[in-house]
mmCIF file with all atom_site columns, C-alpha atoms in Angstrom:
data_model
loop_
_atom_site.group_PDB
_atom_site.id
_atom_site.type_symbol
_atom_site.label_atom_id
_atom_site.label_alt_id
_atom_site.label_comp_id
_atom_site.label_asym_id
_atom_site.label_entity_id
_atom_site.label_seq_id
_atom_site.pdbx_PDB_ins_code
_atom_site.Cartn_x
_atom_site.Cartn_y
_atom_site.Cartn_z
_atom_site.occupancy
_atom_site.B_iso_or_equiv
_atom_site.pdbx_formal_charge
_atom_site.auth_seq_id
_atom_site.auth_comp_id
_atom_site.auth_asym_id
_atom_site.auth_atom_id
_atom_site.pdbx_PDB_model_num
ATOM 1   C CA . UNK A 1 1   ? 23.636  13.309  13.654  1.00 0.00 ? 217 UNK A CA 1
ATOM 2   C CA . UNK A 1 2   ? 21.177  11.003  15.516  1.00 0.00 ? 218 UNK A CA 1
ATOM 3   C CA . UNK A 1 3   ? 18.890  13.597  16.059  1.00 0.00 ? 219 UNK A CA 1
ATOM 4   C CA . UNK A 1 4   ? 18.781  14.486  12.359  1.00 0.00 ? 220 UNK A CA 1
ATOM 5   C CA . UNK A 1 5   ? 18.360  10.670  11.400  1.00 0.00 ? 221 UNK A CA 1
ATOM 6   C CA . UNK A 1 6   ? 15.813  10.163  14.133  1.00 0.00 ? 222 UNK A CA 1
ATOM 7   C CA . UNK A 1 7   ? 13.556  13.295  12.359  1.00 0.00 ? 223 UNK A CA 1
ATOM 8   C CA . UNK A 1 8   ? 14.516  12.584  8.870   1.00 0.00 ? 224 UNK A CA 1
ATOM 9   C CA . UNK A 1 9   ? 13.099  8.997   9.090   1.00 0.00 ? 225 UNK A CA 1
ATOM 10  C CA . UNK A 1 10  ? 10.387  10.058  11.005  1.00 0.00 ? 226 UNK A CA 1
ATOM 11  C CA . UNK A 1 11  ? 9.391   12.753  8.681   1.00 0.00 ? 227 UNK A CA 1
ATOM 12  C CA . UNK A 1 12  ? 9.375   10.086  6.007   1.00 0.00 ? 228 UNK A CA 1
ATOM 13  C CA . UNK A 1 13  ? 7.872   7.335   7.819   1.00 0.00 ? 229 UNK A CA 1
ATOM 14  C CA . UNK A 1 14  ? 4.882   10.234  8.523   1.00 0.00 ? 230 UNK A CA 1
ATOM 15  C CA . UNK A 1 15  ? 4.750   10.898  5.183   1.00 0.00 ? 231 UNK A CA 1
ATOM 16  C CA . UNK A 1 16  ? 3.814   7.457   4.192   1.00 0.00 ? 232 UNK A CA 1
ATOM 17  C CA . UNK A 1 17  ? 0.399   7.590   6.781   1.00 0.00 ? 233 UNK A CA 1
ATOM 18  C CA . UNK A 1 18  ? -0.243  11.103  5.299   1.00 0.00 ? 234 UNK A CA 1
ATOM 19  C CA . UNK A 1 19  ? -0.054  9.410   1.625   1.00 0.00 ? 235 UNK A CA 1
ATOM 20  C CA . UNK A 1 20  ? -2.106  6.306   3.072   1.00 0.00 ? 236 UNK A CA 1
ATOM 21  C CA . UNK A 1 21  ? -5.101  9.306   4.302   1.00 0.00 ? 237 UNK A CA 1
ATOM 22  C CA . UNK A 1 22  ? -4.760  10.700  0.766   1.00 0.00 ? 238 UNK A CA 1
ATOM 23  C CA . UNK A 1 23  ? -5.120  6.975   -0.932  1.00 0.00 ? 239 UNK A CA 1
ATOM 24  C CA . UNK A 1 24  ? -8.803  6.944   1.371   1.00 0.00 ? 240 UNK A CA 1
ATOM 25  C CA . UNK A 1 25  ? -9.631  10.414  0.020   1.00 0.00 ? 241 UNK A CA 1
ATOM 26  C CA . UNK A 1 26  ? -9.405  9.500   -3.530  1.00 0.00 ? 242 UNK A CA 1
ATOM 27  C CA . UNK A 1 27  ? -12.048 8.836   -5.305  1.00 0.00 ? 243 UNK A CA 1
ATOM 28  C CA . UNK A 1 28  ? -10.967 8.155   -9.072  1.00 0.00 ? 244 UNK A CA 1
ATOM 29  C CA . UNK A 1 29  ? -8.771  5.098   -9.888  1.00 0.00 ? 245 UNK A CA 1
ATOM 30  C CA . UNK A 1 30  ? -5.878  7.274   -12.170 1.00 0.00 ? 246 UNK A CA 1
ATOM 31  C CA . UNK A 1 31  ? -5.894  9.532   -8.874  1.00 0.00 ? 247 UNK A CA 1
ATOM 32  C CA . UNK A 1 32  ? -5.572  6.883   -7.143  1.00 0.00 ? 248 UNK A CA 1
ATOM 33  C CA . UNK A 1 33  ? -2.951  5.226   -8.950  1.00 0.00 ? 249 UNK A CA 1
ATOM 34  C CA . UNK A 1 34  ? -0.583  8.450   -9.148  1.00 0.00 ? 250 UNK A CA 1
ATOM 35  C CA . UNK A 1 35  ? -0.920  8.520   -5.115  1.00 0.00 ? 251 UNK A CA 1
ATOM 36  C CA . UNK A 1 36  ? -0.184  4.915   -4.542  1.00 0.00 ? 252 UNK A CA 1
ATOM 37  C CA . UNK A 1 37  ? 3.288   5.762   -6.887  1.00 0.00 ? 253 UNK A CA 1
ATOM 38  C CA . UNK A 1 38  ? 4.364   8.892   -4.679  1.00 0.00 ? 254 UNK A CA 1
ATOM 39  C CA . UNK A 1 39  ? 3.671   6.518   -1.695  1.00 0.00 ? 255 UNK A CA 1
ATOM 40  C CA . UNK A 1 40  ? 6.215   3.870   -3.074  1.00 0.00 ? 256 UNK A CA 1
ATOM 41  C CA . UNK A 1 41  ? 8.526   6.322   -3.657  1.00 0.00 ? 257 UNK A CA 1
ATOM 42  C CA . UNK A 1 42  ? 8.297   7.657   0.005   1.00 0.00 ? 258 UNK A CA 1
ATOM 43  C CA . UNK A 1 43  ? 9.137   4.329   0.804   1.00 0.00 ? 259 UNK A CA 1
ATOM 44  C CA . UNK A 1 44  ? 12.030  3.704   -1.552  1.00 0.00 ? 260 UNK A CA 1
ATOM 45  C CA . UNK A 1 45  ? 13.177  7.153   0.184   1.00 0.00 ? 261 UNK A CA 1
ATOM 46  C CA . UNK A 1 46  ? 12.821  5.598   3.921   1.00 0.00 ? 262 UNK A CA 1
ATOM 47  C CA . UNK A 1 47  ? 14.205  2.650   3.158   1.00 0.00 ? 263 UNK A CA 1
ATOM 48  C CA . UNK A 1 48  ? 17.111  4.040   1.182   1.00 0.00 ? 264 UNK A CA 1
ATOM 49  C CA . UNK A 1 49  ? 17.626  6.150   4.580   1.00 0.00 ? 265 UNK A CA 1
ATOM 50  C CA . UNK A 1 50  ? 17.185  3.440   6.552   1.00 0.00 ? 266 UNK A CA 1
ATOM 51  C CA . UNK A 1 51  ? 20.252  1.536   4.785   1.00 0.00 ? 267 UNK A CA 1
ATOM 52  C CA . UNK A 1 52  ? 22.340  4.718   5.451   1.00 0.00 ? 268 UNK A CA 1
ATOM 53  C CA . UNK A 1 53  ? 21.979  4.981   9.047   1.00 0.00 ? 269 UNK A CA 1
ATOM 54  C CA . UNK A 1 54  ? 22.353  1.053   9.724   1.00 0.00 ? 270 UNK A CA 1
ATOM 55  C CA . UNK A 1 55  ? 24.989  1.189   6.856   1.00 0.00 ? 271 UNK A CA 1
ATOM 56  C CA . UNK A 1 56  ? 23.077  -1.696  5.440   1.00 0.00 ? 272 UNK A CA 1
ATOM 57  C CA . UNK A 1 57  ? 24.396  -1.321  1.762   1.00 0.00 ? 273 UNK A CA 1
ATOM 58  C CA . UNK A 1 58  ? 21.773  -4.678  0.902   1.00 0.00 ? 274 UNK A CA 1
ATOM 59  C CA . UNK A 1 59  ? 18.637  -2.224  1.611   1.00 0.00 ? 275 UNK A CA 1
ATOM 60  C CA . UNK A 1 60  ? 19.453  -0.193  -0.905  1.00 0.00 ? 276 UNK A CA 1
ATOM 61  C CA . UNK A 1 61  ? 18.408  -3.222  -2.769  1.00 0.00 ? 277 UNK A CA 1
ATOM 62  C CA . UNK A 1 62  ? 15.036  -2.990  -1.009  1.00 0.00 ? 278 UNK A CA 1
ATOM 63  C CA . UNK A 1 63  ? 14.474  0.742   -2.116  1.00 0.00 ? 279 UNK A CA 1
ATOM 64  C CA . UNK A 1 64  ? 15.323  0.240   -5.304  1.00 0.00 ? 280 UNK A CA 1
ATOM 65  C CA . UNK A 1 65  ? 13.143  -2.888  -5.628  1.00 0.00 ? 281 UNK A CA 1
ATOM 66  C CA . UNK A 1 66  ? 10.106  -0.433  -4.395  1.00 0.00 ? 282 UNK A CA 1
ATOM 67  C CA . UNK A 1 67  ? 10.945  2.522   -6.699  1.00 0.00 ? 283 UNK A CA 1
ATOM 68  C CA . UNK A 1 68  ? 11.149  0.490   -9.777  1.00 0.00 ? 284 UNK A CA 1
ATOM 69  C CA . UNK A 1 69  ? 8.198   -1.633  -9.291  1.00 0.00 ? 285 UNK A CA 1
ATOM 70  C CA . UNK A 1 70  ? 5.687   -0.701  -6.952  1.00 0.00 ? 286 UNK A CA 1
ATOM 71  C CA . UNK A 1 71  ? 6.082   3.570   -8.230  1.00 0.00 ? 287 UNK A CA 1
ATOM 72  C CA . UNK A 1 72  ? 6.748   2.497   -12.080 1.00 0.00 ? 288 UNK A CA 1
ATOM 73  C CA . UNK A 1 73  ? 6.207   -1.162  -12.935 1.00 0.00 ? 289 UNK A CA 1
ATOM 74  C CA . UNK A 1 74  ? 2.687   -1.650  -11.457 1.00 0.00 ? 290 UNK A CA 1
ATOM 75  C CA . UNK A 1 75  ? 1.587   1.875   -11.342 1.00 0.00 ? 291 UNK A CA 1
ATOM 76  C CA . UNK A 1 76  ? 1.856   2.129   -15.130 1.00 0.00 ? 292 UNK A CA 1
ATOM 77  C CA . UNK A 1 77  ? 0.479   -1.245  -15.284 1.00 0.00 ? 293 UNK A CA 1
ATOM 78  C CA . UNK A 1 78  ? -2.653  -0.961  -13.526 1.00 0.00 ? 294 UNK A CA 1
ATOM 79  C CA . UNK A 1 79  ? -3.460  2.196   -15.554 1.00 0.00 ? 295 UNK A CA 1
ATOM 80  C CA . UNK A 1 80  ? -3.069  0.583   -18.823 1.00 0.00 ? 296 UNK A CA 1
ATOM 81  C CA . UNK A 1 81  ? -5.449  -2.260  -17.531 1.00 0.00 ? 297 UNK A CA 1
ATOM 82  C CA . UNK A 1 82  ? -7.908  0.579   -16.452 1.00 0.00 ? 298 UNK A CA 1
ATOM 83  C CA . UNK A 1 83  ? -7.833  1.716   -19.830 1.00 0.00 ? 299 UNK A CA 1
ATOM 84  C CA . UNK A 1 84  ? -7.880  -1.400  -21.736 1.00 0.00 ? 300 UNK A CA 1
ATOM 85  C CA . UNK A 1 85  ? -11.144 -2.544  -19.296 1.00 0.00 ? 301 UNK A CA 1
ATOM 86  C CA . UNK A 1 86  ? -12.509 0.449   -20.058 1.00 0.00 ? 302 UNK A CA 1
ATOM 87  C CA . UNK A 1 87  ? -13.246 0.446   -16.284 1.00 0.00 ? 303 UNK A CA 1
ATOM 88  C CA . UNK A 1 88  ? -15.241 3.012   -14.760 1.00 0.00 ? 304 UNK A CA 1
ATOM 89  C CA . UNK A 1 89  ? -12.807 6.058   -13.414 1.00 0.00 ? 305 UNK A CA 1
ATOM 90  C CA . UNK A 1 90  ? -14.659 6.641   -10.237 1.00 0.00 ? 306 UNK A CA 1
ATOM 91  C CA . UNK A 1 91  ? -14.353 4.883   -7.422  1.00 0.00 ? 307 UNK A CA 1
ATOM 92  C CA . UNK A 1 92  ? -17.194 3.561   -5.235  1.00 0.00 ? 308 UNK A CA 1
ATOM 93  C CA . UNK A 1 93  ? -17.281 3.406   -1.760  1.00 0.00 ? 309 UNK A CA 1
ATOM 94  C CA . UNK A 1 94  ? -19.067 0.981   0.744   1.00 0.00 ? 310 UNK A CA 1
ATOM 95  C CA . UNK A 1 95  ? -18.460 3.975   3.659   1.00 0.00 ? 311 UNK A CA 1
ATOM 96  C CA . UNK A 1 96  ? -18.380 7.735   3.194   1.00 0.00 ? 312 UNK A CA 1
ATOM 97  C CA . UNK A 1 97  ? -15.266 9.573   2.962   1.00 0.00 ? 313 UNK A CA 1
ATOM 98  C CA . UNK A 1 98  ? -16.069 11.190  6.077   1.00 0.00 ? 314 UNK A CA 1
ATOM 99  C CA . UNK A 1 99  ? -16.707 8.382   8.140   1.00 0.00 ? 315 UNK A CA 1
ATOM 100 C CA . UNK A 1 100 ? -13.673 6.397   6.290   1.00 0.00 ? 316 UNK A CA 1
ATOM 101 C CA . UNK A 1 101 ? -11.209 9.357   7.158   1.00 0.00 ? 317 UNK A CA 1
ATOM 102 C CA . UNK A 1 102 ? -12.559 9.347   11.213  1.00 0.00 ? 318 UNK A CA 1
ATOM 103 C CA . UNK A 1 103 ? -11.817 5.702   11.314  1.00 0.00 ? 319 UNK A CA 1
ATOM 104 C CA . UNK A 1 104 ? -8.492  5.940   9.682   1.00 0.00 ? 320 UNK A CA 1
ATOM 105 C CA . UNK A 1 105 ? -7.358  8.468   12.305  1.00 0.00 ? 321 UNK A CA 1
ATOM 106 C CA . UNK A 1 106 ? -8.534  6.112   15.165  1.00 0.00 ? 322 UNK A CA 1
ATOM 107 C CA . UNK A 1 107 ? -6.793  3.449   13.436  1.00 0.00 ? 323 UNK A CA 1
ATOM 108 C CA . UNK A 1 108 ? -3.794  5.582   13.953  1.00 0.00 ? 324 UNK A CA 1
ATOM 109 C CA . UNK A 1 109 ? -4.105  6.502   17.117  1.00 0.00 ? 325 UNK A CA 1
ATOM 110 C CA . UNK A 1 110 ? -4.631  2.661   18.308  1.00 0.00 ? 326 UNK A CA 1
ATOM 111 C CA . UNK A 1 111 ? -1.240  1.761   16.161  1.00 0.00 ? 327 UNK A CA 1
ATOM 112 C CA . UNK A 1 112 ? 0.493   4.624   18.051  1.00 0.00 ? 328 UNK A CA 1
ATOM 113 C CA . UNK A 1 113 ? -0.953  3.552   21.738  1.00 0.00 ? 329 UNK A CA 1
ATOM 114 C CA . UNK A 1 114 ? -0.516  -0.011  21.152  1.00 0.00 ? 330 UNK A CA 1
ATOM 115 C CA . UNK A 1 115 ? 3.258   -0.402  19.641  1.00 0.00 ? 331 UNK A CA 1
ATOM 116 C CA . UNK A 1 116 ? 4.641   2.549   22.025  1.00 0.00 ? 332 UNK A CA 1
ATOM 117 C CA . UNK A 1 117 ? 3.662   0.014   24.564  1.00 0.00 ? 333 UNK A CA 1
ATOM 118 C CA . UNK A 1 118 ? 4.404   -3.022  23.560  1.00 0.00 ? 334 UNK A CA 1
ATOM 119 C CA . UNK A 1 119 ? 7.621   -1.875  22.385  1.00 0.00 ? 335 UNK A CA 1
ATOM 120 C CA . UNK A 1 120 ? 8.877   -0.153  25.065  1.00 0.00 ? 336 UNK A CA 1
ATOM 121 C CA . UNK A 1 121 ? 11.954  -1.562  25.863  1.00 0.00 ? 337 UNK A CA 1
ATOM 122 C CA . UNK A 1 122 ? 13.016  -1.361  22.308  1.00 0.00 ? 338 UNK A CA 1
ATOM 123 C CA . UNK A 1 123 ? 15.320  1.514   20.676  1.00 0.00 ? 339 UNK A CA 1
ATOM 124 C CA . UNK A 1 124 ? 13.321  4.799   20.245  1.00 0.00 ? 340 UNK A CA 1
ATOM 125 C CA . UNK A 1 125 ? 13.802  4.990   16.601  1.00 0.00 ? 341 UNK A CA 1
ATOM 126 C CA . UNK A 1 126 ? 12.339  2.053   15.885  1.00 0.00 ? 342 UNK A CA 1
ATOM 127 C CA . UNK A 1 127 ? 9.458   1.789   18.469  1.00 0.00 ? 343 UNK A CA 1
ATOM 128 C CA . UNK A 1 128 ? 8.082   4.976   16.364  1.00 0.00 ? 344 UNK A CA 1
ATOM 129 C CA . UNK A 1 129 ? 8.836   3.856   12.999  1.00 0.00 ? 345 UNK A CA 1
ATOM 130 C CA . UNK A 1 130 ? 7.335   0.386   13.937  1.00 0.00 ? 346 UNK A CA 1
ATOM 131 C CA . UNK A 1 131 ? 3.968   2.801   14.907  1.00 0.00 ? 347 UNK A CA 1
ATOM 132 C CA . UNK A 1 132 ? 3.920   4.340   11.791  1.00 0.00 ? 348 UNK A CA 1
ATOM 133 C CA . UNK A 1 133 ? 4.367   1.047   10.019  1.00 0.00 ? 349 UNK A CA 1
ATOM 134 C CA . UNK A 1 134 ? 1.528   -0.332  11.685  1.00 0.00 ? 350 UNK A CA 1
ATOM 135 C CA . UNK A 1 135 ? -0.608  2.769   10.860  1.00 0.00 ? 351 UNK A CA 1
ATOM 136 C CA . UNK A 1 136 ? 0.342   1.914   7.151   1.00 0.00 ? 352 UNK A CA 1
ATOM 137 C CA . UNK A 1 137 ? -1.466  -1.575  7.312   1.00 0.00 ? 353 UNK A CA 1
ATOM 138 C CA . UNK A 1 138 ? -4.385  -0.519  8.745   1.00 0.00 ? 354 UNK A CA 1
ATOM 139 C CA . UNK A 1 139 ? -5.028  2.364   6.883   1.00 0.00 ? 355 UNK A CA 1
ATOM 140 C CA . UNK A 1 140 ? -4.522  -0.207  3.540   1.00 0.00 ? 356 UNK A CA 1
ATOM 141 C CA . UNK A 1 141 ? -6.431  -2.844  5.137   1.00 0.00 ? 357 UNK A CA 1
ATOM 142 C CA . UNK A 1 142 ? -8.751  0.381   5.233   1.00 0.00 ? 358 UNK A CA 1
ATOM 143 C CA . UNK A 1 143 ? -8.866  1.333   1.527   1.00 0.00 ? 359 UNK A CA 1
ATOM 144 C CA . UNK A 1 144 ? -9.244  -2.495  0.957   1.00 0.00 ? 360 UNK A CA 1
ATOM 145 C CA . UNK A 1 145 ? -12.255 -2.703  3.545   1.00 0.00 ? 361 UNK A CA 1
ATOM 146 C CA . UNK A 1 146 ? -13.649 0.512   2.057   1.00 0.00 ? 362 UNK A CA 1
ATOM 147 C CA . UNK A 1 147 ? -13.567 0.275   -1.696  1.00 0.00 ? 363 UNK A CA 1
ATOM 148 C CA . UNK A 1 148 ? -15.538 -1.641  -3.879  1.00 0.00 ? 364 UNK A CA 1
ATOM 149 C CA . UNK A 1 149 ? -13.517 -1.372  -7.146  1.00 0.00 ? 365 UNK A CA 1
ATOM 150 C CA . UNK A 1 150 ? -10.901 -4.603  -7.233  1.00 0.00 ? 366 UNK A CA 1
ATOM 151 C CA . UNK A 1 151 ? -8.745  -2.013  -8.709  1.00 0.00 ? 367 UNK A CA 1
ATOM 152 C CA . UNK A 1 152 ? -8.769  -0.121  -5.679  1.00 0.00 ? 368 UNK A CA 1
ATOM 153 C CA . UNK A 1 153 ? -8.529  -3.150  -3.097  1.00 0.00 ? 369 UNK A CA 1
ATOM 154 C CA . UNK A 1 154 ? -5.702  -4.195  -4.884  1.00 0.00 ? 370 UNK A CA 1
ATOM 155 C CA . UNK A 1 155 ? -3.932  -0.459  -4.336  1.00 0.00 ? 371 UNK A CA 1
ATOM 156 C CA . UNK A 1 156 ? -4.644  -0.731  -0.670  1.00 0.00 ? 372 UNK A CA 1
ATOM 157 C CA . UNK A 1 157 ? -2.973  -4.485  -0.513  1.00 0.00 ? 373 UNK A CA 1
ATOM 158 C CA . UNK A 1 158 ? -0.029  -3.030  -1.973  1.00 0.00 ? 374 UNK A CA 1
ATOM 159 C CA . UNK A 1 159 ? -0.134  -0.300  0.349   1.00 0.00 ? 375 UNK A CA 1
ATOM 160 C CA . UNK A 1 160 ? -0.203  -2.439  3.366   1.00 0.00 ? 376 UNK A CA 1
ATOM 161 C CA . UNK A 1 161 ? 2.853   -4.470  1.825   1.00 0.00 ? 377 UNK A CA 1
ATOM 162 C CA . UNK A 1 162 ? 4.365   -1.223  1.833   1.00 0.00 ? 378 UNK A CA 1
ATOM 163 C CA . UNK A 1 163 ? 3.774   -0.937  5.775   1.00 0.00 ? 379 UNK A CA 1
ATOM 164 C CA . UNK A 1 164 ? 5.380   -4.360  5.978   1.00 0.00 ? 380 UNK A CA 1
ATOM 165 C CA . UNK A 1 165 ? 8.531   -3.891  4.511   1.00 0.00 ? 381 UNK A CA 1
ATOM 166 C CA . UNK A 1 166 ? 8.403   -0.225  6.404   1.00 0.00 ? 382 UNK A CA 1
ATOM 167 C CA . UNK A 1 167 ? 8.267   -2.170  9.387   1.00 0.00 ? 383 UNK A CA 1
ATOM 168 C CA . UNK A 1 168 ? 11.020  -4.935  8.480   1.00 0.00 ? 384 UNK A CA 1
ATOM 169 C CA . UNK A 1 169 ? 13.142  -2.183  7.550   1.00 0.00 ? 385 UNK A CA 1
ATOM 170 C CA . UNK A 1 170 ? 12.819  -0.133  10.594  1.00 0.00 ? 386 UNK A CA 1
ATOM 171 C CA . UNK A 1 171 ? 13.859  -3.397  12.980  1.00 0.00 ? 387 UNK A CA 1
ATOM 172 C CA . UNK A 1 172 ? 17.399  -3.337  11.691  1.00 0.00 ? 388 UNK A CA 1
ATOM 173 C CA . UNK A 1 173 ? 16.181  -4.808  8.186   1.00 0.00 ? 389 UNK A CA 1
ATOM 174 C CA . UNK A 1 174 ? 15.514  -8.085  6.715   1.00 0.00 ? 390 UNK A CA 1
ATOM 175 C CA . UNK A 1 175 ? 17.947  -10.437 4.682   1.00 0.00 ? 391 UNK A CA 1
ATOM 176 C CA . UNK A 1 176 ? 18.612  -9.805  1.160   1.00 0.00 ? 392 UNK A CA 1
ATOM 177 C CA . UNK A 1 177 ? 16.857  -12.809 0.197   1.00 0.00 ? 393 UNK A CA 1
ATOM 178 C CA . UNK A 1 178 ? 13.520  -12.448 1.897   1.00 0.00 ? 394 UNK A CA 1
ATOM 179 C CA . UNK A 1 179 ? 13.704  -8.774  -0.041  1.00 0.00 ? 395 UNK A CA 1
ATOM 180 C CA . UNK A 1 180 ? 14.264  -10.560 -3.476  1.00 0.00 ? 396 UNK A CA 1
ATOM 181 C CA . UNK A 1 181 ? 11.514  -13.208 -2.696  1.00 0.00 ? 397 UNK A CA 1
ATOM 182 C CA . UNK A 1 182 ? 8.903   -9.985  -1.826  1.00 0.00 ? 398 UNK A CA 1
ATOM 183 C CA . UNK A 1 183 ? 10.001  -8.205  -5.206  1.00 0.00 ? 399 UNK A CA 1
ATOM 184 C CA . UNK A 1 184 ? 9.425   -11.501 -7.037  1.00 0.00 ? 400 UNK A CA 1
ATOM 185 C CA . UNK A 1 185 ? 6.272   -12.584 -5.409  1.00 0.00 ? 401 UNK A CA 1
ATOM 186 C CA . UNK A 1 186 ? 4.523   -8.722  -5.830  1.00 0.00 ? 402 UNK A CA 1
ATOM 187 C CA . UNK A 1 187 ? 5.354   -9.194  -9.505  1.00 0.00 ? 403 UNK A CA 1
ATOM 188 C CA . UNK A 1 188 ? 3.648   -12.648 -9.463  1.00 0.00 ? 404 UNK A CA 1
ATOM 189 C CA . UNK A 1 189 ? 0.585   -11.085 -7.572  1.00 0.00 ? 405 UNK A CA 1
ATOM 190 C CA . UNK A 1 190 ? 0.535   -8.311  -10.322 1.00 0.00 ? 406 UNK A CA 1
ATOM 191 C CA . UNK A 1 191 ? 0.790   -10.478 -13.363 1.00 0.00 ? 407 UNK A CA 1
ATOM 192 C CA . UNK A 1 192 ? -2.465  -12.834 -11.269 1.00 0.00 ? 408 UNK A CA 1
ATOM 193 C CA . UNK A 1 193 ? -4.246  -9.783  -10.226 1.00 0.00 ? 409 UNK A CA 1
ATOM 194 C CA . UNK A 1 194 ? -4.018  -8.232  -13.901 1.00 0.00 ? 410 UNK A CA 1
ATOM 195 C CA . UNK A 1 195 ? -5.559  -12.050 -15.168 1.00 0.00 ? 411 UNK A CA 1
ATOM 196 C CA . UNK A 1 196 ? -7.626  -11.602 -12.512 1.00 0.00 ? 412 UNK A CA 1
ATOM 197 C CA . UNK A 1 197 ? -9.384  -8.665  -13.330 1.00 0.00 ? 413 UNK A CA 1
ATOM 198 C CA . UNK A 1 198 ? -9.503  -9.366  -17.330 1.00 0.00 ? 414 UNK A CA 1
ATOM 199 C CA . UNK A 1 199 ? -11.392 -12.215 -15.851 1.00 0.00 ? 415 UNK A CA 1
ATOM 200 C CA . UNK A 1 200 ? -13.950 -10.452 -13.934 1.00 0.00 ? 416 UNK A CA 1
ATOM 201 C CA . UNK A 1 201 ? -14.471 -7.587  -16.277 1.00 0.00 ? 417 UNK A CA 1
ATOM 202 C CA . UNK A 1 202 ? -14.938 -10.272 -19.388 1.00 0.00 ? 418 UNK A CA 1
ATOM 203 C CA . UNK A 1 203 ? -17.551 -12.145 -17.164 1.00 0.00 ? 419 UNK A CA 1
ATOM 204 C CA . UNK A 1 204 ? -19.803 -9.276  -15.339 1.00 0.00 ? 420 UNK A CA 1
ATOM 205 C CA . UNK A 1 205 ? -18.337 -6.440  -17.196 1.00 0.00 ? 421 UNK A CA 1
ATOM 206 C CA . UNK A 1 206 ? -17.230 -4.964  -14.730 1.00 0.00 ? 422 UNK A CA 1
ATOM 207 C CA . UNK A 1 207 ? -14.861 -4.990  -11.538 1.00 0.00 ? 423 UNK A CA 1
ATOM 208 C CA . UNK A 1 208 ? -16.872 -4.082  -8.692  1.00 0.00 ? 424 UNK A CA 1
ATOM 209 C CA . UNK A 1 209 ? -16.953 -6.833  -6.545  1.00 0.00 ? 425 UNK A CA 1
ATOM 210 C CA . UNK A 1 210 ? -20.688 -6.677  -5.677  1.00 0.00 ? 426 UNK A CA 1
ATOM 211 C CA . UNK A 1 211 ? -21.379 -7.746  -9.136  1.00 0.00 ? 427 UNK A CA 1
ATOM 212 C CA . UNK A 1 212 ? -19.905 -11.393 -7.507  1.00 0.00 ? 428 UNK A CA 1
ATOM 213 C CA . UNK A 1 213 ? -22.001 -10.820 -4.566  1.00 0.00 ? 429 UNK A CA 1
ATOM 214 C CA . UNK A 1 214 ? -25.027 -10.397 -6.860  1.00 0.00 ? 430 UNK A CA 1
ATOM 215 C CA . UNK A 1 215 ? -24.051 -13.437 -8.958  1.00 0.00 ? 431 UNK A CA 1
ATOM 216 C CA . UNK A 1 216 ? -23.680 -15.676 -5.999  1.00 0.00 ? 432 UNK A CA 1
ATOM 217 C CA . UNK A 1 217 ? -27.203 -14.359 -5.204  1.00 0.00 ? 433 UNK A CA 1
ATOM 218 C CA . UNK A 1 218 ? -28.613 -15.604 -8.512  1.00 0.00 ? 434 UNK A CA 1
ATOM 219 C CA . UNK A 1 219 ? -27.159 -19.187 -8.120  1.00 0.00 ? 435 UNK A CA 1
ATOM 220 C CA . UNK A 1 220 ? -29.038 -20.312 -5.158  1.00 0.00 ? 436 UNK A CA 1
#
């Protein structure tokens, strides 16, 4: 039985940096958008297999919490915003994809070298689900680095959330209230980021953020 938990989570914390390296490849938003939602639903499936190894019934809160907002709630959001914008569909990119994939796999590779290390004392299981978190955040920190649609930055700082709470639910979990104050505080930064972007689009028309650099540029 360990053996089977130890590859089932580790087949779905892998999953999640395989959907992260998919979220880089994209380069139209509704593409995008449908990726980000199967890589909240990987995570609602790690964490709900988290809670049944630790038989931590209160995670189940947590995966439940990610399926219905983060792979319904704001994925169906942000596309209706998209379409209501009228943004453009494709996606522009301050680094090749090429380049941008090479980097995410050293990314990777560094999350790998450095939490096998540091956490080498620590229980097996979670010393490699604690990599692959890492990996997560990076590789969103990535998209966010990489992109510059706000659309899209905001996509890869919900996919580095999702690394976080990979992460908190790999070391044994996190209380039920510090779950509920997550759920509550993505939906704030949704409802902001949507106000946000109405904002932008209604003063530059459009959300590219160079169109701020550009405006600073006029001021002085």
């Amino acid at each position: 039985m360990h053996n089977l938990a130890f590859d089932i989570s580790h087949t779905l914390a892998g999953g999640l940096v395989l959907i992260s390296f998919m979220m880089l490849y994209q380069d139209r938003l509704y593409s995008l958008l449908n990726v980000f939602a199967l890589h909240a639903v990987v995570l609602a499936l790690s964490v709900a297999w988290q809670a049944y190894i630790q038989d931590a019934p209160h995670l189940y809160v947590t995966a439940v919490i990610a399926l219905v907002f983060k792979a319904i709630v704001i994925p169906v959001g942000l596309h209706r915003i998209v379409k209501q914008l009228g943004i453009h569909r494709d996606i522009e990119s301050a680094v090749g994809i090429g380049p941008t994939m090479l980097a995410g796999m050293g990314l990777v590779a560094l999350s790998m070298v450095l939490m096998l290390r540091v956490t080498s004392e620590a229980d097996p299981l979670a010393r490699e689900d604690l990599a692959f978190a890492l990996s997560v955040v990076l590789l969103g920190l990535l998209v966010m680095v990489t992109r510059r649609n706000a659309v899209s930055q905001v996509v890869g700082f919900m996919s580095l959330e999702n690394g976080l709470v990979l992460a908190a639910t790999g070391a044994k979990g996190m209380p039920l209230v510090v779950e509920i104050s997550v759920a509550f505080s993505i939906l704030i930064a949704f409802i902001v980021i949507g106000i946000f972007l109405f904002r932008i689009r209604e003063r530059f028309d459009s959300v590219d953020v160079s169109a701020l650099d550009d405006f600073r540029g006029e001021r002085r």
